[in-house]
Tab-separated table of N, CA and C in Angstrom:
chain	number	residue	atom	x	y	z
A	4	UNK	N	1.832	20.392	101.586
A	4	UNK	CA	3.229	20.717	101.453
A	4	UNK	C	3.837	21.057	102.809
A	5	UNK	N	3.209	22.110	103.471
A	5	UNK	CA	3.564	21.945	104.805
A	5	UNK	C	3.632	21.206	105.888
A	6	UNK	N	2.798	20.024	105.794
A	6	UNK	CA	3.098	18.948	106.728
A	6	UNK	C	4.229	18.067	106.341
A	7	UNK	N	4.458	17.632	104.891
A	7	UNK	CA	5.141	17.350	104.373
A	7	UNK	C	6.280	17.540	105.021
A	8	UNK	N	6.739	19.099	104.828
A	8	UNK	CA	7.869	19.917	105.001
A	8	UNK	C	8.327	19.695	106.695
A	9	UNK	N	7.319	19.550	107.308
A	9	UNK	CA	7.457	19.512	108.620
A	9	UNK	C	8.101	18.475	108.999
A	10	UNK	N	7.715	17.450	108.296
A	10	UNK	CA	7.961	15.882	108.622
A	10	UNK	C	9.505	15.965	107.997
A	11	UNK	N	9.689	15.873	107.014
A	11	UNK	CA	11.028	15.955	106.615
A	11	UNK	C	12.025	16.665	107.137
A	12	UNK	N	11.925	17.529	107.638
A	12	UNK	CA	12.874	18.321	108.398
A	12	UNK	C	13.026	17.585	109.978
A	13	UNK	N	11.790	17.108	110.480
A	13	UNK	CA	12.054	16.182	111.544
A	13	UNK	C	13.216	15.174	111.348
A	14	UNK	N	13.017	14.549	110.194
A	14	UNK	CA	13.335	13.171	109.692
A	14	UNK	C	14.829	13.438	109.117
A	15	UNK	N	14.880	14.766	108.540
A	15	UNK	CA	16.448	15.291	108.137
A	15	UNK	C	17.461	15.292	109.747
A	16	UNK	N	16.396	15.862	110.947
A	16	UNK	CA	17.236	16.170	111.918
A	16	UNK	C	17.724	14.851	112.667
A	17	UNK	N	16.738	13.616	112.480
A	17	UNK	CA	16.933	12.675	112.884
A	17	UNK	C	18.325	11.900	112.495
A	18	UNK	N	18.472	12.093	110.980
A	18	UNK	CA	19.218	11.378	110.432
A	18	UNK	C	20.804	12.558	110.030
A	19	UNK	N	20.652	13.400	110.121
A	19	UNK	CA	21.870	14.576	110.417
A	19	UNK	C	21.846	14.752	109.139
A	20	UNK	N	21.008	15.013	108.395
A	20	UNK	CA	21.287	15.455	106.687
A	20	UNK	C	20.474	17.140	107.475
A	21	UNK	N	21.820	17.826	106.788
A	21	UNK	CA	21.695	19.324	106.471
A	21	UNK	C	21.300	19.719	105.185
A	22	UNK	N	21.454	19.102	104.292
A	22	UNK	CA	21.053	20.031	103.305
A	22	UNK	C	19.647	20.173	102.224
A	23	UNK	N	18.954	21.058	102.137
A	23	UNK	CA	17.820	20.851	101.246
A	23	UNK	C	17.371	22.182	100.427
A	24	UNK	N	17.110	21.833	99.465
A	24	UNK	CA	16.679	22.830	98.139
A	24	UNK	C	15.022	21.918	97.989
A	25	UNK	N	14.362	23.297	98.265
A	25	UNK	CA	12.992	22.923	97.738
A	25	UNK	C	12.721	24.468	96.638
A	26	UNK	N	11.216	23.700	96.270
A	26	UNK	CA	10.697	25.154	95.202
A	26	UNK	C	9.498	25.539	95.391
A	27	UNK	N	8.769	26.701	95.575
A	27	UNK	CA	8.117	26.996	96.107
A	27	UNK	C	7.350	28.114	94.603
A	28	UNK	N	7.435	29.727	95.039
A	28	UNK	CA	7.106	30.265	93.597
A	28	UNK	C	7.210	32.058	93.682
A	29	UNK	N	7.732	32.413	92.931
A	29	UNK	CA	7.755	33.915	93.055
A	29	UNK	C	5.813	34.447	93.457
A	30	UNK	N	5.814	35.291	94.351
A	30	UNK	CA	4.598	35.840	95.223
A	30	UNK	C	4.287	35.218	96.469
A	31	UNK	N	5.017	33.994	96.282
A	31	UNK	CA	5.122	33.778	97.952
A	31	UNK	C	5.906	34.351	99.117
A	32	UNK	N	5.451	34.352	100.314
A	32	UNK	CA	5.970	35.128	101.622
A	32	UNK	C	6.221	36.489	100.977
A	33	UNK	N	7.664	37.042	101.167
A	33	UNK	CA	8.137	38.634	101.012
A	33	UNK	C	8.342	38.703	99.473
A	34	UNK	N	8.003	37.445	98.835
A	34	UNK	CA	7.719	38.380	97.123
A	34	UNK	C	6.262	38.457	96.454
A	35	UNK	N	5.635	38.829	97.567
A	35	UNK	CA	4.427	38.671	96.941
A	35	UNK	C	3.901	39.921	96.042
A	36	UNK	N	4.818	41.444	96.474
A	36	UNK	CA	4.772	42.565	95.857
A	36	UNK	C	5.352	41.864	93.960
A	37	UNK	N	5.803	41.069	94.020
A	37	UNK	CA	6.468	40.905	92.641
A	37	UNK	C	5.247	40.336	91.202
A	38	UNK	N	4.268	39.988	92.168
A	38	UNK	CA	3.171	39.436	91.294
A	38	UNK	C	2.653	40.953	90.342
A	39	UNK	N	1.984	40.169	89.391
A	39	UNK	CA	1.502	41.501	88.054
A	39	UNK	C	-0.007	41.691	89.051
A	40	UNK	N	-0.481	42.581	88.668
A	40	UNK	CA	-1.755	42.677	89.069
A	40	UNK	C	-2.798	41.572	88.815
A	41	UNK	N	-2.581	41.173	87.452
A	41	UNK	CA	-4.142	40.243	87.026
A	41	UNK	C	-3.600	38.929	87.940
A	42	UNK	N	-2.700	38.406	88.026
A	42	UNK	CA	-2.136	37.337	88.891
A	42	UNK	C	-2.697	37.513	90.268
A	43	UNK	N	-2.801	38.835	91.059
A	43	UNK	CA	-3.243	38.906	92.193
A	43	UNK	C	-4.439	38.703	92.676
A	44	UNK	N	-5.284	39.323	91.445
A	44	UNK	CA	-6.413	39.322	91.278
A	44	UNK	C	-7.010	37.842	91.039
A	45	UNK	N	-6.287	36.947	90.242
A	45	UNK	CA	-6.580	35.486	90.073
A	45	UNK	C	-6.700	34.524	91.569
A	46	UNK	N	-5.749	35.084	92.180
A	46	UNK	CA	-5.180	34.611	93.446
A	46	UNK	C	-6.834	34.828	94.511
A	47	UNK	N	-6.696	35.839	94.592
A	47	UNK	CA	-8.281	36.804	94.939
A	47	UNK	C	-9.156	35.793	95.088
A	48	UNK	N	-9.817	35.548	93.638
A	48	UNK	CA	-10.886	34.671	93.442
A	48	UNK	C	-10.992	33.535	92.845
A	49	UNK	N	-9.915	32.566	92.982
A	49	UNK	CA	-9.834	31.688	92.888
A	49	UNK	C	-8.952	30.600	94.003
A	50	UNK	N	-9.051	29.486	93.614
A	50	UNK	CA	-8.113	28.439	95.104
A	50	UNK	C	-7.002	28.107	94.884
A	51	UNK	N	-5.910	29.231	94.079
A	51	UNK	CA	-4.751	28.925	94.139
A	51	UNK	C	-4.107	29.619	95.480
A	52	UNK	N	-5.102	30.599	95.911
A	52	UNK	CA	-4.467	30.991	97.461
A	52	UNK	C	-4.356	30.584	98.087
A	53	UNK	N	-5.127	29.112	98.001
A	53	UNK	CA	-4.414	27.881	99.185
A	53	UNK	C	-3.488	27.713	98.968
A	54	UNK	N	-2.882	27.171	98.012
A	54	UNK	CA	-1.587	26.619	97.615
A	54	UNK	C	-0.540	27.641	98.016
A	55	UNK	N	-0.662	28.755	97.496
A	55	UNK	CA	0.537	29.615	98.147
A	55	UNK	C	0.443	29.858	99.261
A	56	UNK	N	-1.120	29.800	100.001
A	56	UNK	CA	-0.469	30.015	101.921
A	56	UNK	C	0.204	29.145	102.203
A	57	UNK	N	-0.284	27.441	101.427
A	57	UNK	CA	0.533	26.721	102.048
A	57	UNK	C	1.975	26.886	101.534
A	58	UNK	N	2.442	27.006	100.866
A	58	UNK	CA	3.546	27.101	100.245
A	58	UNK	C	4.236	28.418	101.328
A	59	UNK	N	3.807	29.492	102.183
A	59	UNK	CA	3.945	30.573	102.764
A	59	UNK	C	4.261	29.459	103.971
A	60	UNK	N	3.424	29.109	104.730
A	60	UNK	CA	3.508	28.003	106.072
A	60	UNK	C	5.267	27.503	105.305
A	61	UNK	N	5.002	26.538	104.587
A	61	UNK	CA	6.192	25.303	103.929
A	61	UNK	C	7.595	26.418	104.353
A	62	UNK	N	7.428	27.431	103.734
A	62	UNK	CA	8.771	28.717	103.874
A	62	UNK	C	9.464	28.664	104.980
A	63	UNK	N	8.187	28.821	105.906
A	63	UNK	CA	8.171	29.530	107.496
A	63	UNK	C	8.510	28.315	108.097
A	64	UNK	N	8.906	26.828	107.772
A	64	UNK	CA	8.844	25.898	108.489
A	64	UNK	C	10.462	25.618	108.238
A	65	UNK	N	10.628	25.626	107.030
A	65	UNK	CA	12.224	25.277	106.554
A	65	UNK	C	12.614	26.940	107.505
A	66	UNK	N	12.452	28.345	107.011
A	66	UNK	CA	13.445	29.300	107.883
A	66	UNK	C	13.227	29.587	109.216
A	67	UNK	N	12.717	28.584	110.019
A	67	UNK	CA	12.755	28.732	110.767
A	67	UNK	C	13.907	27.415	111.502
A	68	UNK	N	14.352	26.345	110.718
A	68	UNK	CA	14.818	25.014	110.893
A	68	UNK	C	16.497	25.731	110.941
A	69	UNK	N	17.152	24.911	111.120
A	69	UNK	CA	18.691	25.231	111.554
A	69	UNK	C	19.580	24.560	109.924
A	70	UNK	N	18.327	23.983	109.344
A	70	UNK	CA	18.714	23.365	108.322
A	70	UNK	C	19.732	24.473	107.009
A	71	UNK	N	20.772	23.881	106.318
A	71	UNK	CA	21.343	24.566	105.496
A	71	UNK	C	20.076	24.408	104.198
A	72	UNK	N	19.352	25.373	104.064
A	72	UNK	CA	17.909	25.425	103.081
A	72	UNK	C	18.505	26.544	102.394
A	73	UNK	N	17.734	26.079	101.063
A	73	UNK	CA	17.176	27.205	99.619
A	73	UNK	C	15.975	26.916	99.327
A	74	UNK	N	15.552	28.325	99.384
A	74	UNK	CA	13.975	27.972	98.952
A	74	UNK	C	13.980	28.757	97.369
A	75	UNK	N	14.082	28.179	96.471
A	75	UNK	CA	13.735	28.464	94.903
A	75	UNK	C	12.363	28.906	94.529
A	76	UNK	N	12.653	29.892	93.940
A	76	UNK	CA	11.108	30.775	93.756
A	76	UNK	C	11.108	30.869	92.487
A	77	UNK	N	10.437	29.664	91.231
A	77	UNK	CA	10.329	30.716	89.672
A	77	UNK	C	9.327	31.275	89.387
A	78	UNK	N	9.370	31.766	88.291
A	78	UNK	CA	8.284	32.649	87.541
A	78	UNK	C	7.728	31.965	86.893
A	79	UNK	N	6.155	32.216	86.120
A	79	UNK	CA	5.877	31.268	85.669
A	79	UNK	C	6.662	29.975	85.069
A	80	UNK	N	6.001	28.708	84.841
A	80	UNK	CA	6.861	27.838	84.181
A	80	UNK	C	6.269	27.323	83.059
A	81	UNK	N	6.864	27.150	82.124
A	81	UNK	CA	6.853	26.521	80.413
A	81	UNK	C	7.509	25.075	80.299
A	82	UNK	N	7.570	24.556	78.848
A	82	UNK	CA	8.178	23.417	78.799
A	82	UNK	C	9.099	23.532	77.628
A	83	UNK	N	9.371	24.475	77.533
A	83	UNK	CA	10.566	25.292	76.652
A	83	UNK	C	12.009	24.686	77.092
A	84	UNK	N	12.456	23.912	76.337
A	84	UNK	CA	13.788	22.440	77.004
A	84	UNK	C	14.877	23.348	76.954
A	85	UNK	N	15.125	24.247	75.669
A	85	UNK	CA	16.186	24.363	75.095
A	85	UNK	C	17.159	25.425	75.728
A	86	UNK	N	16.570	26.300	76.587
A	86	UNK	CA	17.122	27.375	77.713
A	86	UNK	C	17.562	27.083	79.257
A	87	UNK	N	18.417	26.825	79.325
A	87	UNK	CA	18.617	26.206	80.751
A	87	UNK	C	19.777	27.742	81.373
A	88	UNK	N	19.580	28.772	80.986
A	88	UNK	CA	20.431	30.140	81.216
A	88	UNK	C	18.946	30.607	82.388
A	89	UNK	N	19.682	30.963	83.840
A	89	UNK	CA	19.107	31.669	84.380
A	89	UNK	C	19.409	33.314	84.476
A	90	UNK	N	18.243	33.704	85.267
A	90	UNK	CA	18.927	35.467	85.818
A	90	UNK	C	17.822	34.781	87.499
A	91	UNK	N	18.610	35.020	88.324
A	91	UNK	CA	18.492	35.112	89.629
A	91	UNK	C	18.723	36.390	90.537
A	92	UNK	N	18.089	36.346	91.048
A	92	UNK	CA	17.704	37.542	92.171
A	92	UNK	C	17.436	37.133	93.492
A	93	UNK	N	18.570	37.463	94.222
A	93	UNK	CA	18.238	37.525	95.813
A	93	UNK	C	17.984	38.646	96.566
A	94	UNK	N	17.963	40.099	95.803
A	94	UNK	CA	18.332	41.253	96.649
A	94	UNK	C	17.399	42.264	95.755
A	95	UNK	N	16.928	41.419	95.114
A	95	UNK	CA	15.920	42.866	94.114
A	95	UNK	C	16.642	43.467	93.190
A	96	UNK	N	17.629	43.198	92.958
A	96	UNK	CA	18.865	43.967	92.122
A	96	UNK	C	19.007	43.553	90.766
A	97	UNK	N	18.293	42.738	90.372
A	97	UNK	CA	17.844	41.980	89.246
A	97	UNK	C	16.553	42.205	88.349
A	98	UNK	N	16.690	42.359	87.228
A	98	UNK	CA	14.912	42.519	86.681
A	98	UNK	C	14.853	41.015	85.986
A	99	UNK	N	14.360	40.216	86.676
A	99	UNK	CA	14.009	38.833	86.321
A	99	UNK	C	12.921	38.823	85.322
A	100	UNK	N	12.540	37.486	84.345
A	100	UNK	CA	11.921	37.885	83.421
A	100	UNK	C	10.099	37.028	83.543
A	101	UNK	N	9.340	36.908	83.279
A	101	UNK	CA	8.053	36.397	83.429
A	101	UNK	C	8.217	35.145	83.051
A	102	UNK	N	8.821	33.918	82.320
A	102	UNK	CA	8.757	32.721	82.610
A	102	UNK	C	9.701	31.942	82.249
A	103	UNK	N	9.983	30.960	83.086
A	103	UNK	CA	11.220	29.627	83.204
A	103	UNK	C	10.991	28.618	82.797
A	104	UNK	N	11.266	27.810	81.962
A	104	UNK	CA	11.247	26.781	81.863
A	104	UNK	C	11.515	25.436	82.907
A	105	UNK	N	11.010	24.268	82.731
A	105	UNK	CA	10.825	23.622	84.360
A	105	UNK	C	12.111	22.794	84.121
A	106	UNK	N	12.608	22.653	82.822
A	106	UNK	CA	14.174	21.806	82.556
A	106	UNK	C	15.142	22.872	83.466
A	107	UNK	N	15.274	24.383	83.451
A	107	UNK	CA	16.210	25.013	83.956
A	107	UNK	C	15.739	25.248	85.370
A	108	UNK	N	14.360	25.237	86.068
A	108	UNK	CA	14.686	25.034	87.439
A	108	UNK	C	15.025	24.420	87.560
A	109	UNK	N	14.892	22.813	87.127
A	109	UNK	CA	15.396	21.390	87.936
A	109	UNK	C	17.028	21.563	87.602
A	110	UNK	N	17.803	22.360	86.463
A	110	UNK	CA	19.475	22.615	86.513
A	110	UNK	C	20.042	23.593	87.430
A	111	UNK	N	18.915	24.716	87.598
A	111	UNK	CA	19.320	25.388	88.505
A	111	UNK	C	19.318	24.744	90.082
A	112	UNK	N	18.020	24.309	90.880
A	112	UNK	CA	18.399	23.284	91.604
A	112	UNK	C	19.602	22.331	92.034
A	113	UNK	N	19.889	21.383	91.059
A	113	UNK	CA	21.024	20.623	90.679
A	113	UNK	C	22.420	21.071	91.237
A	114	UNK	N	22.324	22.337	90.031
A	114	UNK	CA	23.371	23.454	90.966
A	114	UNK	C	23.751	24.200	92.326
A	115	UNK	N	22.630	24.280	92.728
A	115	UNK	CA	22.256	24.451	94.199
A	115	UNK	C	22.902	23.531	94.797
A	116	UNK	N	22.570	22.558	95.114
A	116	UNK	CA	23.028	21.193	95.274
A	116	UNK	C	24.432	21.397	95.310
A	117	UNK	N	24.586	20.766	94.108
A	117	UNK	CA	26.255	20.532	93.838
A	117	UNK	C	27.386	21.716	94.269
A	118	UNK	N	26.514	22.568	94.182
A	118	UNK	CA	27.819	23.962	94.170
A	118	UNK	C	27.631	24.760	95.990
A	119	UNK	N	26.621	24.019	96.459
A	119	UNK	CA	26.250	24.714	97.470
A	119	UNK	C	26.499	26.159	97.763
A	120	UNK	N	25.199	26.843	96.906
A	120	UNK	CA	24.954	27.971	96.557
A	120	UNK	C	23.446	27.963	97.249
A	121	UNK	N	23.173	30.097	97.588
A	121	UNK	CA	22.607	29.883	97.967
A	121	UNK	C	21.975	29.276	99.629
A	122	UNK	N	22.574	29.174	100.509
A	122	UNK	CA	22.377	28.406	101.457
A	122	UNK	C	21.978	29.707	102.240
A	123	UNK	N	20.229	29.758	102.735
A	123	UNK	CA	19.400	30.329	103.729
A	123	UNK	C	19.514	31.203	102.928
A	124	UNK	N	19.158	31.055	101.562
A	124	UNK	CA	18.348	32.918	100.819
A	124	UNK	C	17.244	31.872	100.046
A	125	UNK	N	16.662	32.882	99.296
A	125	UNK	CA	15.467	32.615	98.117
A	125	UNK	C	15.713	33.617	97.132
A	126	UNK	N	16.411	32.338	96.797
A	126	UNK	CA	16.554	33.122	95.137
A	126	UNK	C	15.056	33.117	94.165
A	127	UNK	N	14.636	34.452	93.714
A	127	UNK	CA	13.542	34.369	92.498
A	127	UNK	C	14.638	34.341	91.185
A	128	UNK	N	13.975	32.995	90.193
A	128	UNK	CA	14.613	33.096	88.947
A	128	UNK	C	14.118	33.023	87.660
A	129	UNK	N	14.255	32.912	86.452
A	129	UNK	CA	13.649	33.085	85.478
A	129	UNK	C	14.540	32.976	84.352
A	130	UNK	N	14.273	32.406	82.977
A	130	UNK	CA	15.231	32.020	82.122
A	130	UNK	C	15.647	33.522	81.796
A	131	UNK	N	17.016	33.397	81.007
A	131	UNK	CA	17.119	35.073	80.995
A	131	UNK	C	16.744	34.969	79.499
């Protein structure tokens, strides 16, 4: 993901596209306090801690870019269609809920996009 990320942001600067929404996951970089305990513990001893360092690198590569970026963080994800209602949190000021459905990240996204919202935060979200 991080080389990935690297390359594309080259390739964005090349071609003058500013804008990008990627997704990444609540406990990565500065929300990692937000994880439950047994989640941390999973993380611990098992090889999903690759994935989130890399996903930590991927962060650090877009905020560090000049690029107009959102980095989307959900909570677990389901395949629950019928909820596309978020609760978002950029400031901690929110009690977000334990899992999203992957139809309402990809609307929330969308929205991102279209409404250009969001530009250089990380929103954590979760169906409400």
């Amino acid at each position: 993901m991080s080389v990935s990320i690297k390359n594309t942001v080259t390739a964005m600067g090349e071609k003058g596209i500013r804008r990008i929404v990627i997704m990444t996951a609540v406990g990565v970089g500065d929300s990692s306090d937000m994880l439950p305990a047994f989640f941390i513990f999973l993380m611990r001893i098992s090889n999903i801690r690759f994935s989130y360092a890399d996903h930590e690198r991927q962060e650090k590569i877009i905020a560090n870019s000049d690029l107009e970026w959102t980095i989307v963080r959900p909570v677990g994800l389901n395949d629950k269609n019928e909820n596309l209602t978020t609760l978002c949190d950029i400031d901690r000021s929110v009690k977000i809920k334990s899992m999203i459905s992957r139809n309402a990240v990809a609307h929330f996204i969308l929205c991102c996009i279209e409404n250009g919202q969001f530009i250089r935060q990380k929103p954590l979200i979760s169906n409400k």
